[in-house]
Amino acid sequence: MEHPPHLDWPFFEDRHRLLAAQLETWADKHVPVPRHRDVDSQCRQLVHSLGAAGWLRHAVAGGEYGGTDELIDSRSICIIRETLSRHSGLADFAFAMQGLGSGAISLAGTPAQKERYLPAVARGESIAAFALSEPDAGSDVAALACSAHVDGDEVILNGEKTWISNGGIADFYAVFARSGEAPGARGISAFIVEAGTPGFEIAERIEVIAPHPLARLRMVDCRIPLTQRIGEGGEGFKVAMRTLDVFRTSVAAAALGMGRRALDEALQRATTRKMFGKTLGDLQLTQAKLAQMALTIDSSALLTYRAAWMRDRQRGQGRGTTMEAAMAKLAATEGAQQVIDSALQIWGGLGVVSEQPVERLYREIRALRIYEGASEVQQLIIARELVKGMKE
Ligand SMILES: Cc1cc2nc3c(=O)[nH]c(=O)nc-3n(C[C@H](O)[C@H](O)[C@H](O)COP(=O)(O)OP(=O)(O)OC[C@H]3O[C@@H](n4cnc5c(N)ncnc54)[C@H](O)[C@@H]3O)c2cc1C
């Protein structure tokens, strides 16, 4: 089976090359072109088929809970996201959210919580969501105001969450709320809230430029058992950051896949479009564009897989990979936006026709520069780590 040439880089093992080749063959057959309509049912179907084929096992941790590895393997989830996003942003989204939504349980859940939720997530039978952002707490996430009051062996949740992916179709939500053990970030806890719990409702569905299920959630005196808390009281912020840390590099990989698809599309058009007695690709201005696109893609790939490889090697030990993950996300998402823009330019008028691949990519890439830490937040993280390094 053939694997993409960049997987010959020393970051990878044979199991990664096999994974990429097998997934590519599967995605060719089973990942449909995303449509603008019926995103809920498209997502449900994608989760179901990704689960049935075994790909979602990479998104959860622990062999006894349905995972492929004891800890989530960063290179594997990056390869999966890079491959899926080349085919469909929606398929990538469906895979990523199963991991992000159940990530807090994988990292800090009790054995009973893992047993109840993770195997069903891995099989694609239960849909997960990650509910951290609020109307007044996005980039400044430690400002979150949703409240959690312990009442005997129950917890009462009140407040709103917004921009919640899978909102409306998820079976359970990892909800982060202020429980007040300490001021600021040390007074936040994480909870599992199942859809249909009284007091928990979908306040609004939100439509975005690249459609996927998204909602604002409302909790009014929503009571859940205290056993639904993930980790200890006051540990929620740490759990949220650890979850994002696992998945941030994979956002870079998703952007990389979209960039690669854009370059493929650009090459296909540039080598066939006749103009001025030649083809578009014979013109040097086009060649400069193509060269820059290839350079951006390879730089992004090197940064992405450096971060993933470092994370897998350290397995949570050592000095961490915060700076490398931030560099990967910043470079790959910003870079892919430029690559896709160039591809669209090469396609000319056809590039802006609805549902053409480059038009779809142009919409799909945009949110990646905002969620899981906007580009400006990644810049601040990189600078902070640099300064910290000087002081050590
Ligand atoms: C499609 C989509 C899916 C999402 N899915 C989820 C989800 O599943 N779960 C979840 O919890 N959240 C989710 N989010 C929310 C996402 O994480 C937030 O949108 C993001 O954190 C930014 O918050 P905000 O939108 O409130 O923007 P704001 O915090 O208001 O920031 C606006 C802009 O300010 C700039 N900025 C930020 N910090 C600085 C700074 N220090 N200096 C200068 N400029 C700065 C950035 O350009 C940023 O885009 C999703 C968002 C989108 C768009």
Coordinates of C-alpha atoms and ligand atoms in Angstrom, one line a residue:
M1 CA 0.0 0.0 0.0
E2 CA 1.3 3.5 -0.9
H3 CA 1.7 6.1 1.7
P4 CA 2.3 9.9 1.2
P5 CA 6.1 10.6 0.7
H6 CA 6.3 12.9 3.7
L7 CA 5.6 9.9 5.9
D8 CA 9.1 8.7 5.1
W9 CA 10.4 11.5 7.4
P10 CA 12.0 10.2 10.6
F11 CA 9.1 11.4 12.8
F12 CA 7.1 8.3 11.8
E13 CA 7.0 4.6 12.4
D14 CA 5.7 1.9 10.0
R15 CA 2.4 1.8 11.9
H16 CA 1.8 5.4 10.9
R17 CA 2.6 4.8 7.2
L18 CA 0.2 1.8 7.2
L19 CA -2.5 3.9 9.0
A20 CA -2.2 6.7 6.4
A21 CA -2.4 4.2 3.4
Q22 CA -5.4 2.3 4.9
L23 CA -7.3 5.4 5.8
E24 CA -6.7 6.9 2.3
T25 CA -8.2 3.8 0.7
W26 CA -11.1 3.9 3.0
A27 CA -11.8 7.6 2.7
D28 CA -11.8 7.4 -1.1
K29 CA -14.7 5.0 -0.8
H30 CA -16.6 6.1 2.2
V31 CA -16.2 9.9 2.7
P32 CA -18.9 11.7 0.7
V33 CA -18.4 15.3 -0.5
P34 CA -20.0 17.5 2.2
R35 CA -23.3 19.1 1.3
H36 CA -24.6 22.4 2.5
R37 CA -27.9 20.8 3.7
D38 CA -28.7 18.3 6.5
V39 CA -25.4 18.8 8.3
D40 CA -26.8 17.1 11.4
S41 CA -27.6 13.9 9.6
Q42 CA -24.3 14.0 7.6
C43 CA -22.4 14.3 10.8
R44 CA -24.3 11.5 12.5
Q45 CA -23.6 9.3 9.5
L46 CA -19.9 10.2 9.5
V47 CA -19.5 9.5 13.2
H48 CA -21.2 6.2 12.7
S49 CA -19.1 5.1 9.7
L50 CA -15.8 6.4 11.2
G51 CA -16.7 4.4 14.3
A52 CA -17.7 1.2 12.5
A53 CA -14.5 1.2 10.5
G54 CA -12.4 1.6 13.7
W55 CA -10.9 5.0 13.1
L56 CA -12.4 6.6 16.2
R57 CA -10.5 4.2 18.4
H58 CA -7.5 6.5 17.9
A59 CA -9.5 9.4 19.4
V60 CA -9.9 7.8 22.9
A61 CA -7.3 6.6 25.3
G62 CA -7.0 3.2 26.9
G63 CA -7.2 -0.3 25.3
E64 CA -9.8 -1.5 27.8
Y65 CA -12.1 1.4 26.9
G66 CA -12.0 0.9 23.1
G67 CA -8.9 3.0 22.4
T68 CA -6.0 1.9 20.1
D69 CA -3.3 3.2 22.5
E70 CA -3.0 3.7 26.3
L71 CA -2.4 7.4 25.6
I72 CA -3.7 9.2 22.5
D73 CA -1.0 9.0 19.9
S74 CA -0.5 12.5 18.5
R75 CA 1.0 11.4 15.2
S76 CA -1.9 9.1 14.5
I77 CA -4.6 11.7 15.1
C78 CA -2.6 14.2 13.0
I79 CA -2.3 11.7 10.1
I80 CA -6.1 10.9 10.4
R81 CA -7.1 14.6 10.4
E82 CA -4.7 15.5 7.6
T83 CA -6.1 12.6 5.5
L84 CA -9.8 13.3 6.3
S85 CA -9.6 17.0 5.8
R86 CA -8.2 16.5 2.3
H87 CA -11.5 14.7 1.5
S88 CA -14.0 16.6 3.6
G89 CA -13.8 19.2 6.4
L90 CA -17.0 17.7 7.8
A91 CA -15.4 14.2 8.1
D92 CA -12.4 15.8 9.9
F93 CA -14.7 17.7 12.2
A94 CA -16.7 14.5 13.1
F95 CA -13.5 12.7 14.0
A96 CA -11.9 15.6 15.9
M97 CA -15.0 16.3 18.0
Q98 CA -15.3 12.7 19.2
G99 CA -11.7 13.1 20.6
L100 CA -12.1 16.7 21.9
G101 CA -15.5 16.0 23.5
S102 CA -14.4 12.8 25.3
G103 CA -10.8 14.1 25.9
A104 CA -11.4 15.2 29.4
I105 CA -12.8 11.7 30.3
S106 CA -9.8 10.0 28.6
L107 CA -7.4 12.2 30.6
A108 CA -9.1 12.6 34.0
G109 CA -12.2 10.5 34.1
T110 CA -12.9 7.8 36.8
P111 CA -12.9 4.1 35.6
A112 CA -16.7 4.2 35.8
Q113 CA -17.0 7.3 33.6
K114 CA -14.5 5.8 31.1
E115 CA -16.5 2.6 31.0
R116 CA -19.8 4.4 30.5
Y117 CA -18.7 6.9 27.7
L118 CA -15.5 6.0 25.9
P119 CA -16.3 2.6 24.3
A120 CA -19.5 4.1 22.8
V121 CA -17.5 7.1 21.5
A122 CA -14.9 4.8 19.9
R123 CA -17.6 2.8 18.2
G124 CA -19.3 5.9 16.9
E125 CA -22.5 5.1 18.8
S126 CA -22.4 8.1 21.1
I127 CA -21.6 11.7 20.0
A128 CA -19.4 13.9 22.2
A129 CA -19.1 17.7 22.7
F130 CA -16.7 20.1 24.5
A131 CA -18.4 23.0 26.2
L132 CA -15.9 25.6 27.4
S133 CA -16.6 28.9 25.6
E134 CA -19.2 31.4 26.7
P135 CA -20.6 34.6 25.3
D136 CA -18.2 36.6 27.5
A137 CA -15.4 34.1 27.8
G138 CA -13.8 33.1 24.5
S139 CA -10.0 33.9 24.2
D140 CA -10.2 34.9 27.9
V141 CA -11.5 31.5 28.9
A142 CA -10.6 31.8 32.6
A143 CA -13.3 34.5 32.7
L144 CA -16.1 31.9 32.4
A145 CA -19.1 32.5 34.5
C146 CA -21.3 29.3 34.3
S147 CA -21.8 28.2 37.9
A148 CA -21.7 24.8 39.6
H149 CA -23.0 24.5 43.1
V150 CA -22.6 21.2 45.0
D151 CA -25.8 20.3 46.8
G152 CA -25.3 17.0 48.7
D153 CA -24.5 14.4 46.2
E154 CA -25.7 16.5 43.3
V155 CA -24.4 19.5 41.4
I156 CA -26.6 22.4 40.1
L157 CA -25.4 24.0 36.9
N158 CA -26.5 27.5 35.7
G159 CA -25.4 29.6 32.7
E160 CA -24.7 29.6 29.0
K161 CA -22.2 28.1 26.7
T162 CA -21.7 29.1 23.1
W163 CA -20.0 28.0 19.8
I164 CA -20.4 24.4 21.0
S165 CA -19.6 22.1 18.1
N166 CA -22.0 19.1 17.9
G167 CA -24.4 21.2 20.0
G168 CA -27.8 19.8 19.2
I169 CA -26.7 16.3 18.1
A170 CA -24.3 15.4 20.9
D171 CA -25.3 12.6 23.4
F172 CA -23.2 14.2 26.2
Y173 CA -21.2 17.4 26.8
A174 CA -18.0 18.0 28.8
V175 CA -19.1 21.2 30.6
F176 CA -16.7 23.5 32.4
A177 CA -18.2 25.7 35.2
R178 CA -17.2 27.9 38.1
S179 CA -17.4 25.8 41.3
G180 CA -15.6 28.4 43.5
E181 CA -12.9 26.3 45.2
A182 CA -10.5 29.2 44.6
P183 CA -10.5 32.5 42.7
G184 CA -9.9 32.5 38.9
A185 CA -8.8 29.5 37.0
R186 CA -8.4 27.3 40.1
G187 CA -12.1 27.6 40.9
I188 CA -13.4 25.8 37.8
S189 CA -14.6 22.1 37.5
A190 CA -15.5 19.8 34.6
F191 CA -18.7 17.8 34.4
I192 CA -20.4 15.4 32.1
V193 CA -23.9 16.5 31.2
E194 CA -26.1 14.1 29.1
A195 CA -28.4 15.5 26.5
G196 CA -32.0 15.4 27.8
T197 CA -31.0 16.2 31.4
P198 CA -33.8 18.5 32.8
G199 CA -32.7 22.1 32.9
F200 CA -30.2 21.6 30.0
E201 CA -31.4 23.0 26.6
I202 CA -30.2 24.0 23.2
A203 CA -30.9 27.8 23.3
E204 CA -30.0 28.5 19.7
R205 CA -28.5 26.7 16.6
I206 CA -25.8 28.8 14.9
E207 CA -25.1 28.7 11.2
V208 CA -21.5 29.3 10.1
I209 CA -19.7 29.7 6.7
A210 CA -18.7 26.0 6.6
P211 CA -21.8 24.4 8.0
H212 CA -21.4 22.0 10.9
P213 CA -23.6 21.4 14.0
L214 CA -23.0 24.3 16.3
A215 CA -25.2 25.7 19.2
R216 CA -25.5 27.9 22.2
L217 CA -26.5 25.9 25.3
R218 CA -28.4 27.0 28.3
M219 CA -28.5 25.5 31.8
V220 CA -31.2 26.5 34.3
D221 CA -31.0 24.7 37.7
C222 CA -29.7 21.7 35.8
R223 CA -29.1 18.9 38.4
I224 CA -26.6 16.1 37.8
P225 CA -25.0 13.6 40.2
L226 CA -21.7 14.6 41.7
T227 CA -20.3 11.4 40.2
Q228 CA -20.5 13.2 36.8
R229 CA -17.6 15.5 37.8
I230 CA -14.4 14.8 35.9
G231 CA -11.4 15.0 38.2
E232 CA -11.4 16.8 41.5
G233 CA -13.3 20.1 42.3
G234 CA -11.2 23.0 41.0
E235 CA -9.3 20.9 38.5
G236 CA -11.5 21.8 35.5
F237 CA -9.3 24.5 34.0
K238 CA -6.3 22.2 34.1
V239 CA -8.3 19.4 32.5
A240 CA -9.6 21.7 29.7
M241 CA -6.1 23.0 29.0
R242 CA -4.6 19.4 29.0
T243 CA -7.4 18.4 26.6
L244 CA -6.7 21.3 24.2
D245 CA -3.0 20.5 24.5
V246 CA -3.6 17.0 23.1
F247 CA -5.7 18.3 20.2
R248 CA -4.1 21.6 19.3
T249 CA -1.4 20.1 17.0
S250 CA -4.1 18.1 15.3
V251 CA -5.8 21.4 14.2
A252 CA -2.6 22.2 12.4
A253 CA -2.8 18.8 10.7
A254 CA -6.3 19.4 9.6
A255 CA -5.2 22.8 8.1
L256 CA -2.3 21.0 6.4
G257 CA -4.7 18.5 4.7
M258 CA -6.9 21.3 3.4
G259 CA -3.7 23.1 2.1
R260 CA -2.6 19.9 0.3
R261 CA -6.0 19.5 -1.3
A262 CA -5.8 23.1 -2.5
L263 CA -2.4 22.6 -4.0
D264 CA -3.6 19.4 -5.8
E265 CA -6.6 21.3 -7.2
A266 CA -4.4 24.2 -8.2
L267 CA -1.9 21.9 -10.0
Q268 CA -4.7 20.2 -11.8
R269 CA -6.2 23.4 -13.1
A270 CA -2.8 25.1 -13.8
T271 CA -1.7 22.2 -16.0
T272 CA -4.9 22.0 -18.0
R273 CA -6.2 25.6 -18.4
K274 CA -5.3 26.9 -21.8
M275 CA -4.5 30.6 -22.1
F276 CA -2.2 32.9 -24.2
G277 CA -1.3 29.9 -26.4
K278 CA 0.1 28.0 -23.4
T279 CA -1.2 26.5 -20.2
L280 CA -1.7 28.6 -17.0
G281 CA 1.1 26.6 -15.3
D282 CA 3.6 27.6 -18.0
L283 CA 3.4 31.2 -16.9
Q284 CA 6.0 32.2 -14.4
L285 CA 3.7 34.2 -12.2
T286 CA 1.7 30.9 -11.7
Q287 CA 4.9 29.0 -11.1
A288 CA 5.9 31.4 -8.3
K289 CA 2.5 30.9 -6.7
L290 CA 2.8 27.1 -6.9
A291 CA 6.3 27.2 -5.4
Q292 CA 5.2 29.3 -2.5
M293 CA 2.2 27.0 -1.9
A294 CA 4.5 23.9 -1.8
L295 CA 7.0 25.7 0.5
T296 CA 4.2 26.8 2.9
I297 CA 2.8 23.3 3.0
D298 CA 6.2 21.6 3.7
S299 CA 7.1 24.2 6.4
S300 CA 3.7 23.6 8.1
A301 CA 4.1 19.8 7.8
L302 CA 7.5 19.9 9.4
L303 CA 6.3 22.1 12.3
T304 CA 3.1 20.0 12.8
Y305 CA 4.9 16.6 12.9
R306 CA 7.7 17.9 15.0
A307 CA 5.2 18.9 17.6
A308 CA 3.3 15.6 17.3
W309 CA 6.5 13.5 17.5
M310 CA 7.8 15.5 20.5
R311 CA 4.5 15.0 22.3
D312 CA 4.5 11.2 21.6
R313 CA 8.1 10.9 22.7
Q314 CA 7.6 12.8 25.9
R315 CA 4.2 11.1 26.7
G316 CA 3.3 13.9 29.1
Q317 CA 6.8 13.9 30.8
G318 CA 9.6 16.5 30.3
R319 CA 9.3 20.2 29.5
G320 CA 6.1 19.8 27.4
T321 CA 5.4 20.9 23.9
T322 CA 3.3 24.0 24.4
M323 CA 5.5 26.2 22.2
E324 CA 5.9 23.7 19.4
A325 CA 2.1 23.0 19.3
A326 CA 1.4 26.8 19.2
M327 CA 4.0 27.3 16.4
A328 CA 2.4 24.4 14.4
K329 CA -1.1 25.7 14.8
L330 CA -0.2 29.2 13.9
A331 CA 1.9 28.4 10.9
A332 CA -0.3 25.7 9.5
T333 CA -3.6 27.5 9.8
E334 CA -2.4 30.8 8.6
G335 CA -0.3 29.1 5.8
A336 CA -3.3 27.0 4.6
Q337 CA -5.4 30.1 4.3
Q338 CA -2.8 31.6 2.0
V339 CA -2.4 28.4 0.0
I340 CA -6.2 28.0 -0.5
D341 CA -6.5 31.7 -1.5
S342 CA -3.8 31.2 -4.2
A343 CA -5.6 28.0 -5.4
L344 CA -8.8 29.9 -5.7
Q345 CA -7.1 32.6 -7.6
I346 CA -5.7 30.0 -10.0
W347 CA -9.2 28.6 -10.6
G348 CA -10.4 32.1 -11.5
G349 CA -14.2 32.6 -11.8
L350 CA -14.7 28.9 -11.3
G351 CA -13.0 29.2 -7.9
V352 CA -15.9 31.2 -6.4
V353 CA -18.7 28.9 -7.7
S354 CA -20.6 27.3 -4.8
E355 CA -19.5 23.9 -3.7
Q356 CA -16.5 23.7 -6.0
P357 CA -13.6 22.1 -4.0
V358 CA -11.6 25.4 -3.7
E359 CA -14.6 27.4 -2.8
R360 CA -15.5 24.8 -0.1
L361 CA -11.9 24.9 1.2
Y362 CA -11.9 28.7 1.3
R363 CA -14.9 28.5 3.8
E364 CA -13.7 25.4 5.7
I365 CA -10.3 26.8 6.6
R366 CA -11.4 30.1 8.1
A367 CA -12.6 29.0 11.6
L368 CA -9.4 27.1 12.2
R369 CA -7.6 30.4 12.7
I370 CA -10.0 31.2 15.5
Y371 CA -10.9 28.1 17.5
E372 CA -8.8 26.3 20.0
G373 CA -6.9 29.5 20.5
A374 CA -6.9 32.3 17.9
S375 CA -3.7 33.0 16.0
E376 CA -3.0 36.0 18.3
V377 CA -3.3 33.7 21.3
Q378 CA -0.8 31.3 19.7
Q379 CA 1.6 34.3 19.2
L380 CA 1.3 35.2 22.9
I381 CA 2.0 31.6 23.9
I382 CA 5.1 31.4 21.8
A383 CA 6.4 34.7 23.2
R384 CA 5.6 33.7 26.8
E385 CA 7.4 30.4 26.4
L386 CA 10.5 32.2 24.9
V387 CA 10.6 34.6 27.8
K388 CA 10.1 31.8 30.3
G389 CA 13.1 30.0 28.7
M390 CA 15.3 33.1 29.3
K391 CA 14.4 33.2 33.0
E392 CA 15.1 29.5 33.6
Ligands
LIG1 C1 -16.6 27.1 14.2 C2 -16.3 27.2 15.6 C3 -16.4 26.1 16.4 C4 -16.1 26.2 17.8 N1 -16.3 25.1 18.6 C5 -16.1 25.2 20.0 C6 -16.4 24.1 20.8 O1 -16.7 23.0 20.4 N2 -16.3 24.3 22.2 C7 -15.9 25.5 22.7 O2 -15.8 25.6 23.9 N3 -15.7 26.5 21.9 C8 -15.8 26.4 20.6 N4 -15.5 27.5 19.7 C9 -15.2 28.8 20.4 C10 -13.8 29.3 20.1 O3 -12.9 28.5 20.9 C11 -13.8 30.8 20.3 O4 -14.5 31.4 19.3 C12 -12.4 31.3 20.4 O5 -11.8 30.9 21.6 C13 -12.4 32.8 20.4 O6 -13.3 33.4 21.3 P1 -14.4 34.5 20.8 O7 -15.0 34.0 19.6 O8 -15.2 34.8 22.0 O9 -13.5 35.7 20.3 P2 -12.8 36.8 21.3 O10 -12.3 36.2 22.5 O11 -13.8 37.9 21.4 O12 -11.6 37.3 20.4 C14 -11.8 38.0 19.1 C15 -10.5 38.1 18.4 O13 -9.6 38.9 19.3 C16 -8.3 38.6 18.9 N5 -7.5 38.3 20.1 C17 -7.7 37.4 21.1 N6 -6.8 37.5 22.1 C18 -6.0 38.6 21.8 C19 -5.0 39.2 22.4 N7 -4.5 38.8 23.5 N8 -4.4 40.3 21.8 C20 -4.9 40.8 20.6 N9 -5.9 40.2 20.0 C21 -6.5 39.1 20.5 C22 -8.3 37.3 18.0 O14 -8.1 37.7 16.7 C23 -9.7 36.8 18.2 O15 -10.2 36.2 17.0 C24 -15.7 27.4 18.4 C25 -15.6 28.5 17.5 C26 -15.9 28.4 16.2 C27 -15.8 29.7 15.3

